[in-house]
Amino acid sequence: PWLAQRFARELAELAQEVIPGRRWSVEDLRDIFEAAVRGRRPGGGVRIVEGRYFRKRVREQCALADRYGDPFAVVVISLEPEPQDGVYQSVLDAVVERLRKTDMVFLYKRRFALVLPRMRAESLAPLIERVRQLVDVGVGEAVVEDIDSLVYPDPRRPDTQAVLDWAEDQLRTTP
């Protein structure tokens, strides 16, 4: 155990040299090794769904919010127009790492839509910032073009159709 701890601390120090400005913990290194050795993704319980089910899930969350008062968030992450090979998967891994089992990720061409049940506005901003940091560190360059979000209920979007219209505007690809 002593040798293993010493080895882990030295690896963490070396990792800081590789990516300056990032402080690596032993837990970070453990997660990296688990993913590399077992092929396991840290957020294995998160549902990754095709985009065509997005509207149905948003409608369900709006109904729950209206009935029980549970807020939820919709987040749309847009990547640069033509990301390099492997970047899409790296961004997906960084996003999934920070999500809960109840959260859903919907895949689009160069965008991700997240539906986050029971997410409040004050909890959403730190989550978005952490995801942005993980992507920047993991990919090595800023590939995220934009991150847009809303928390429902929202006075500017008072019903399900307004939320769906906002989300579809965010997901629309530009030529």
PDB file of C-alpha atoms in Angstrom, residues 14 24 26 29 35 39 47 61 81 94 99-100 118 124 126 128 130 134 143 156 160 162 169 172:
ATOM      1  CA  LEU A  14       3.855  14.174 -13.542  1.00  0.00           C
ATOM      2  CA  TRP A  24      -4.697  16.015 -10.438  1.00  0.00           C
ATOM      3  CA  VAL A  26      -5.285  10.336  -6.887  1.00  0.00           C
ATOM      4  CA  LEU A  29      -5.882   9.059 -11.833  1.00  0.00           C
ATOM      5  CA  ALA A  35     -11.439   3.693 -17.990  1.00  0.00           C
ATOM      6  CA  GLY A  39     -12.989   0.190 -20.844  1.00  0.00           C
ATOM      7  CA  ARG A  47     -28.940   7.079 -20.362  1.00  0.00           C
ATOM      8  CA  GLN A  61     -40.472  16.470 -17.660  1.00  0.00           C
ATOM      9  CA  PRO A  81     -18.257  22.913 -36.983  1.00  0.00           C
ATOM     10  CA  ALA A  94     -16.550  14.419 -20.168  1.00  0.00           C
ATOM     11  CA  LEU A  99     -24.163  13.420 -14.739  1.00  0.00           C
ATOM     12  CA  ARG A 100     -26.478  11.432 -12.492  1.00  0.00           C
ATOM     13  CA  ARG A 118     -34.822  17.937 -10.580  1.00  0.00           C
ATOM     14  CA  LEU A 124     -26.771  24.150 -13.082  1.00  0.00           C
ATOM     15  CA  PRO A 126     -21.403  24.981 -11.528  1.00  0.00           C
ATOM     16  CA  ILE A 128     -21.839  23.569 -16.806  1.00  0.00           C
ATOM     17  CA  ARG A 130     -17.160  21.776 -14.572  1.00  0.00           C
ATOM     18  CA  LEU A 134     -13.291  18.685 -18.254  1.00  0.00           C
ATOM     19  CA  VAL A 143     -13.931  22.574 -29.030  1.00  0.00           C
ATOM     20  CA  ARG A 156     -40.096  33.404 -20.384  1.00  0.00           C
ATOM     21  CA  THR A 160     -44.158  22.765 -22.939  1.00  0.00           C
ATOM     22  CA  ALA A 162     -42.235  27.146 -25.604  1.00  0.00           C
ATOM     23  CA  ASP A 169     -33.810  26.512 -32.046  1.00  0.00           C
ATOM     24  CA  ARG A 172     -30.815  23.542 -35.368  1.00  0.00           C
TER      25      ARG A 172
END
